Amino acid sequence: MAAIIDGRVLAKKIRDEVAAEVRGLKEKGMKAPKLAVILVGDDPASQGYVRNKEKAAAEVGMSSEVRRIPSSIKEKELIEIIRQMNADKETNGILVQLPLPKGISESRATAEVSPEKDVDGLTPENMGLLIRGDETRLLPCTPQGIIEMILSTGIEIKGKEAVVVGRSNIVGKPVALLLLQRHATVTICHSRTRDLGEVTRRADILVAAVGNPGLIHGDMVKPGAVVIDVGTNRVEGKWVGDVDYETAKDRAAAISPVPGGVGPMTIAMLLRNTLIAARLQDK
Ligand SMILES: NC(=O)c1ccc[n+]([C@@H]2O[C@H](COP(=O)([O-])OP(=O)(O)OC[C@H]3O[C@@H](n4cnc5c(N)ncnc54)[C@H](OP(=O)(O)O)[C@@H]3O)[C@@H](O)[C@H]2O)c1
């Protein structure tokens, strides 16, 4: 029976650390870092995620602003808003909530964020630094959270077989790079991978970031593996992951649940990134 990797407990520790640093800044007479979130349209899931981010920022003593924009906005106008936020000295972190409505390029919009304020780590500059193995700037939140969760199990990443299922810019690719940087032997799987189970069964560390409920069944998990389930899928009114928890927990040494796994860690890392962004701008 696997140990549960409790994202809520780990995230609380990180949020407490961030809150202590924010208090320290205020005691020195400095301003609390400010996070700005741009929410385009009225996607209910995105609205929920943004509310959680706003609440989490307030809880660590940061200020935040949510710019709610109708889905009818033109790409050019959105880019103008991002540029204004880039220029605003009060704003330290900028996050463009994805997905964006049809007709607006996510790639072009996220590339407009100033790299020093890019708390999602999605600008070409920050992604380029990650590929170069430079982790001194802003890294994507969910992948950072995943690494913390893996490390919390006590497993040494160096030399291990790591398999990442999913190759998105926001999760799959960056988490694979962070694992590679920590000397794992990394394989990335995607929708065209032949015999997924044959690959995942090799994994000492298995990260599932697909968006397909229960895709990874227990018999696709190597006995003793550390399994991180990034999937956030709504099925019959309940949140479930990409890993079939009931069958996987009997094979894995450690497994993250959904909910209460990667989700809280992503928000904690966003707060940490906002603090890092404020420091980068203070230099
Ligand atoms: N908890 C959190 O904080 C958090 C954060 C981010 C994302 N998520 C969740 O994580 C999941 C993935 O998110 P994402 O943004 O990375 O998704 P995405 O951009 O849709 O990427 C999904 C990836 O899964 C691959 N894939 C799809 N079907 C597959 C299959 N049958 N076998 C193997 N690979 C398959 C796709 O392959 P192709 O590239 O070939 O299409 C793609 O690379 C979603 O459920 C999302 O809600 C959670």
Coordinates of N, CA, C and O in Angstrom, one line a residue, residues 44-144:
P44 N -16.1 28.7 -16.2 CA -16.3 28.5 -14.8 C -15.1 27.9 -14.1 O -14.7 28.3 -13.0
A45 N -14.4 26.9 -14.7 CA -13.2 26.3 -14.1 C -12.1 27.4 -13.9 O -11.6 27.5 -12.8
S46 N -11.9 28.2 -14.9 CA -10.8 29.2 -14.8 C -11.2 30.2 -13.7 O -10.4 30.7 -12.9
Q47 N -12.5 30.6 -13.6 CA -13.0 31.5 -12.5 C -12.6 30.9 -11.2 O -12.2 31.7 -10.3
G48 N -12.9 29.6 -11.0 CA -12.6 29.0 -9.7 C -11.1 29.0 -9.4 O -10.7 29.4 -8.3
Y49 N -10.3 28.7 -10.4 CA -8.8 28.7 -10.2 C -8.3 30.1 -9.8 O -7.5 30.2 -8.9
V50 N -8.9 31.1 -10.5 CA -8.4 32.5 -10.2 C -8.8 32.9 -8.8 O -8.1 33.5 -8.1
R51 N -10.1 32.5 -8.4 CA -10.5 32.9 -7.0 C -9.5 32.3 -6.0 O -9.2 32.9 -5.0
N52 N -9.1 31.0 -6.2 CA -8.2 30.3 -5.3 C -6.9 31.0 -5.3 O -6.3 31.2 -4.2
K53 N -6.4 31.5 -6.4 CA -5.1 32.2 -6.4 C -5.2 33.6 -5.7 O -4.3 33.9 -4.9
E54 N -6.3 34.3 -5.9 CA -6.5 35.5 -5.2 C -6.5 35.3 -3.7 O -5.9 36.1 -2.9
K55 N -7.3 34.3 -3.2 CA -7.4 34.0 -1.8 C -6.0 33.6 -1.2 O -5.6 34.1 -0.2
A56 N -5.3 32.8 -2.0 CA -4.0 32.3 -1.5 C -3.0 33.5 -1.4 O -2.2 33.6 -0.4
A57 N -3.1 34.4 -2.3 CA -2.2 35.6 -2.2 C -2.5 36.4 -1.0 O -1.6 36.8 -0.2
A58 N -3.8 36.6 -0.7 CA -4.2 37.4 0.5 C -3.7 36.7 1.7 O -3.2 37.4 2.7
E59 N -3.8 35.4 1.8 CA -3.4 34.6 3.0 C -1.9 34.8 3.3 O -1.6 34.6 4.5
V60 N -1.1 35.0 2.3 CA 0.3 35.2 2.6 C 0.7 36.6 2.7 O 1.9 37.0 2.8
G61 N -0.3 37.5 2.7 CA 0.0 38.9 2.9 C 0.3 39.7 1.6 O 0.8 40.8 1.6
M62 N 0.2 39.0 0.4 CA 0.5 39.7 -0.8 C -0.8 40.4 -1.3 O -1.9 40.1 -1.0
S63 N -0.6 41.4 -2.2 CA -1.7 42.0 -2.8 C -1.9 41.4 -4.2 O -1.0 40.8 -4.8
S64 N -3.2 41.4 -4.6 CA -3.4 40.8 -6.0 C -4.5 41.6 -6.7 O -5.2 42.4 -6.0
E65 N -4.5 41.5 -8.0 CA -5.5 42.2 -8.8 C -5.9 41.2 -9.8 O -5.1 40.5 -10.5
V66 N -7.2 41.0 -10.0 CA -7.7 40.2 -11.1 C -8.4 41.1 -12.1 O -9.3 41.9 -11.8
R67 N -7.8 41.1 -13.3 CA -8.4 41.9 -14.4 C -9.3 41.0 -15.2 O -8.8 40.1 -15.9
R68 N -10.6 41.2 -15.0 CA -11.6 40.4 -15.8 C -11.9 41.1 -17.1 O -12.4 42.2 -17.1
I69 N -11.8 40.3 -18.2 CA -11.9 40.9 -19.5 C -12.9 40.0 -20.3 O -12.8 38.8 -20.3
P70 N -13.8 40.7 -21.0 CA -14.8 39.9 -21.8 C -14.1 39.1 -22.9 O -13.1 39.5 -23.4
S71 N -14.7 38.0 -23.3 CA -14.1 37.1 -24.3 C -14.1 37.7 -25.7 O -13.4 37.2 -26.6
S72 N -14.9 38.8 -25.8 CA -14.9 39.5 -27.1 C -13.6 40.3 -27.4 O -13.5 40.8 -28.5
I73 N -12.7 40.4 -26.4 CA -11.5 41.2 -26.6 C -10.7 40.7 -27.8 O -10.6 39.5 -28.0
K74 N -10.1 41.7 -28.5 CA -9.2 41.3 -29.6 C -7.8 41.0 -29.0 O -7.4 41.6 -28.0
E75 N -7.0 40.2 -29.7 CA -5.7 39.9 -29.3 C -4.8 41.1 -29.0 O -4.1 41.2 -28.0
K76 N -5.0 42.1 -30.0 CA -4.2 43.3 -29.9 C -4.4 44.1 -28.6 O -3.5 44.6 -28.0
E77 N -5.7 44.1 -28.2 CA -6.1 44.8 -27.0 C -5.6 44.1 -25.8 O -5.2 44.7 -24.8
L78 N -5.7 42.8 -25.8 CA -5.1 42.0 -24.7 C -3.6 42.3 -24.5 O -3.1 42.5 -23.4
I79 N -2.9 42.2 -25.6 CA -1.5 42.5 -25.6 C -1.2 43.9 -25.0 O -0.3 44.1 -24.2
E80 N -2.1 44.8 -25.3 CA -1.9 46.2 -24.8 C -2.0 46.2 -23.3 O -1.2 46.9 -22.6
I81 N -3.0 45.4 -22.8 CA -3.2 45.4 -21.3 C -2.0 44.7 -20.7 O -1.5 45.2 -19.6
I82 N -1.5 43.7 -21.3 CA -0.3 43.0 -20.7 C 0.9 44.0 -20.7 O 1.6 44.1 -19.7
R83 N 1.1 44.8 -21.8 CA 2.2 45.7 -21.8 C 2.0 46.8 -20.7 O 3.0 47.2 -20.1
Q84 N 0.8 47.2 -20.5 CA 0.6 48.2 -19.4 C 1.0 47.6 -18.0 O 1.6 48.3 -17.2
M85 N 0.6 46.3 -17.8 CA 1.0 45.7 -16.6 C 2.5 45.5 -16.5 O 3.1 45.6 -15.4
N86 N 3.1 45.2 -17.6 CA 4.6 45.1 -17.6 C 5.2 46.4 -17.1 O 6.2 46.4 -16.4
A87 N 4.6 47.5 -17.5 CA 5.2 48.8 -17.2 C 4.8 49.3 -15.8 O 5.5 50.2 -15.3
D88 N 3.8 48.7 -15.2 CA 3.3 49.1 -13.9 C 4.3 48.7 -12.8 O 4.4 47.5 -12.5
K89 N 4.9 49.6 -12.1 CA 5.9 49.3 -11.1 C 5.3 48.6 -9.9 O 6.0 48.0 -9.1
E90 N 4.0 48.8 -9.7 CA 3.3 48.2 -8.5 C 3.1 46.7 -8.7 O 3.0 45.9 -7.7
T91 N 3.1 46.2 -10.0 CA 2.8 44.8 -10.3 C 4.1 44.0 -10.4 O 5.0 44.3 -11.2
N92 N 4.2 42.9 -9.6 CA 5.5 42.1 -9.6 C 5.3 40.9 -10.4 O 6.2 40.4 -11.1
G93 N 4.1 40.3 -10.4 CA 3.9 39.0 -11.1 C 2.7 39.1 -12.0 O 1.7 39.7 -11.6
I94 N 2.8 38.6 -13.2 CA 1.6 38.6 -14.1 C 1.4 37.2 -14.6 O 2.3 36.5 -15.0
L95 N 0.1 36.8 -14.5 CA -0.3 35.5 -15.0 C -1.5 35.7 -15.9 O -2.5 36.3 -15.5
V96 N -1.4 35.1 -17.1 CA -2.5 35.1 -18.0 C -3.2 33.7 -17.9 O -2.6 32.7 -18.2
Q97 N -4.4 33.7 -17.3 CA -5.1 32.5 -17.0 C -5.4 31.8 -18.4 O -6.1 32.4 -19.2
L98 N -5.0 30.5 -18.5 CA -5.3 29.8 -19.7 C -6.4 28.8 -19.4 O -6.6 28.4 -18.2
P99 N -7.2 28.3 -20.4 CA -7.1 28.7 -21.8 C -7.7 30.0 -22.1 O -8.5 30.6 -21.4
L100 N -7.2 30.6 -23.2 CA -7.8 31.9 -23.7 C -8.8 31.5 -24.8 O -8.8 30.4 -25.4
P101 N -9.8 32.4 -25.0 CA -10.9 32.1 -26.0 C -10.3 32.0 -27.4 O -9.2 32.5 -27.7
K102 N -11.0 31.3 -28.2 CA -10.6 31.1 -29.6 C -10.3 32.4 -30.3 O -11.0 33.4 -30.0
G103 N -9.4 32.5 -31.1 CA -9.0 33.7 -31.8 C -7.9 34.5 -31.2 O -7.4 35.4 -31.7
I104 N -7.5 34.1 -29.9 CA -6.4 34.7 -29.3 C -5.3 33.7 -29.1 O -5.6 32.6 -28.5
S105 N -4.1 34.0 -29.6 CA -3.0 33.0 -29.5 C -2.4 33.0 -28.1 O -1.9 34.0 -27.6
E106 N -2.5 31.8 -27.5 CA -1.9 31.7 -26.1 C -0.4 31.9 -26.2 O 0.2 32.5 -25.3
S107 N 0.2 31.4 -27.3 CA 1.6 31.5 -27.4 C 2.0 33.0 -27.5 O 3.0 33.5 -26.8
R108 N 1.3 33.8 -28.3 CA 1.7 35.2 -28.5 C 1.4 36.0 -27.2 O 2.1 36.8 -26.8
A109 N 0.2 35.7 -26.6 CA -0.2 36.5 -25.4 C 0.8 36.2 -24.2 O 1.3 37.2 -23.6
T110 N 1.1 35.0 -24.0 CA 2.0 34.7 -22.8 C 3.5 35.2 -23.1 O 4.2 35.5 -22.2
A111 N 3.8 35.2 -24.4 CA 5.2 35.7 -24.8 C 5.3 37.2 -24.5 O 6.4 37.7 -24.4
E112 N 4.2 37.9 -24.4 CA 4.3 39.4 -24.1 C 4.6 39.7 -22.7 O 5.0 40.9 -22.4
V113 N 4.4 38.8 -21.8 CA 4.7 39.1 -20.3 C 6.2 39.4 -20.2 O 7.0 38.7 -20.7
S114 N 6.5 40.4 -19.4 CA 7.9 40.7 -19.1 C 8.5 39.4 -18.4 O 8.0 38.9 -17.5
P115 N 9.7 38.9 -18.9 CA 10.3 37.7 -18.3 C 10.5 37.8 -16.8 O 10.4 36.9 -16.1
E116 N 10.7 39.1 -16.3 CA 10.9 39.2 -14.9 C 9.6 39.2 -14.1 O 9.6 39.1 -12.9
K117 N 8.5 39.2 -14.8 CA 7.2 39.2 -14.1 C 6.4 37.9 -14.5 O 5.3 37.7 -14.0
D118 N 7.0 37.0 -15.2 CA 6.4 35.9 -15.8 C 6.3 34.7 -14.8 O 7.1 33.8 -14.9
V119 N 5.4 34.8 -13.9 CA 5.3 33.8 -12.8 C 4.8 32.5 -13.3 O 4.9 31.5 -12.5
D120 N 4.4 32.3 -14.5 CA 4.0 31.0 -15.1 C 5.2 30.4 -15.8 O 5.1 29.2 -16.2
G121 N 6.3 31.1 -16.0 CA 7.5 30.6 -16.6 C 7.3 30.2 -18.1 O 7.9 29.3 -18.6
L122 N 6.4 31.0 -18.8 CA 6.0 30.5 -20.1 C 6.6 31.4 -21.2 O 6.3 31.2 -22.4
T123 N 7.3 32.5 -20.9 CA 7.9 33.3 -21.9 C 9.1 32.6 -22.6 O 9.7 31.7 -22.0
P124 N 9.3 32.9 -23.9 CA 10.4 32.2 -24.6 C 11.8 32.3 -23.8 O 12.5 31.4 -23.8
E125 N 12.0 33.5 -23.2 CA 13.2 33.7 -22.4 C 13.3 32.7 -21.3 O 14.3 32.0 -21.1
N126 N 12.3 32.6 -20.5 CA 12.3 31.7 -19.3 C 12.3 30.3 -19.7 O 13.0 29.4 -19.1
M127 N 11.6 29.9 -20.8 CA 11.6 28.5 -21.2 C 13.0 28.2 -21.8 O 13.5 27.1 -21.6
G128 N 13.6 29.2 -22.4 CA 15.0 29.0 -23.0 C 16.0 28.7 -21.9 O 16.8 27.9 -21.9
L129 N 15.9 29.5 -20.8 CA 16.8 29.4 -19.7 C 16.6 28.0 -19.0 O 17.6 27.4 -18.7
L130 N 15.4 27.5 -19.0 CA 15.1 26.2 -18.4 C 15.8 25.1 -19.2 O 16.5 24.2 -18.7
I131 N 15.7 25.2 -20.5 CA 16.4 24.3 -21.4 C 17.9 24.3 -21.2 O 18.6 23.3 -21.3
R132 N 18.4 25.5 -21.0 CA 19.9 25.6 -20.7 C 20.3 25.2 -19.3 O 21.5 25.2 -19.0
G133 N 19.3 24.8 -18.5 CA 19.6 24.3 -17.2 C 19.8 25.4 -16.2 O 20.3 25.2 -15.1
D134 N 19.4 26.6 -16.5 CA 19.5 27.8 -15.6 C 18.2 27.9 -14.8 O 17.2 28.2 -15.4
E135 N 18.3 27.6 -13.5 CA 17.1 27.6 -12.7 C 17.1 28.8 -11.8 O 16.4 28.8 -10.7
T136 N 17.8 29.9 -12.1 CA 17.9 31.0 -11.2 C 16.8 32.0 -11.5 O 16.7 33.0 -10.7
R137 N 16.0 31.8 -12.5 CA 14.9 32.8 -12.8 C 13.5 32.2 -12.5 O 13.4 31.5 -11.5
L138 N 12.5 32.4 -13.3 CA 11.2 31.9 -13.0 C 10.9 30.6 -13.7 O 10.9 30.6 -15.0
L139 N 10.5 29.6 -13.0 CA 10.2 28.3 -13.6 C 8.7 28.0 -13.4 O 8.1 28.5 -12.5
P140 N 8.1 27.2 -14.4 CA 6.7 27.0 -14.3 C 6.3 26.4 -12.9 O 7.0 25.6 -12.3
C141 N 5.1 26.8 -12.4 CA 4.7 26.4 -11.1 C 4.4 24.9 -10.9 O 5.0 24.3 -9.9
T142 N 3.6 24.3 -11.7 CA 3.2 22.9 -11.5 C 4.5 22.0 -11.5 O 4.6 21.2 -10.6
P143 N 5.4 22.1 -12.5 CA 6.6 21.3 -12.5 C 7.4 21.5 -11.2 O 7.9 20.5 -10.7
Q144 N 7.5 22.7 -10.8 CA 8.3 22.9 -9.5 C 7.7 22.2 -8.3 O 8.3 21.6 -7.5

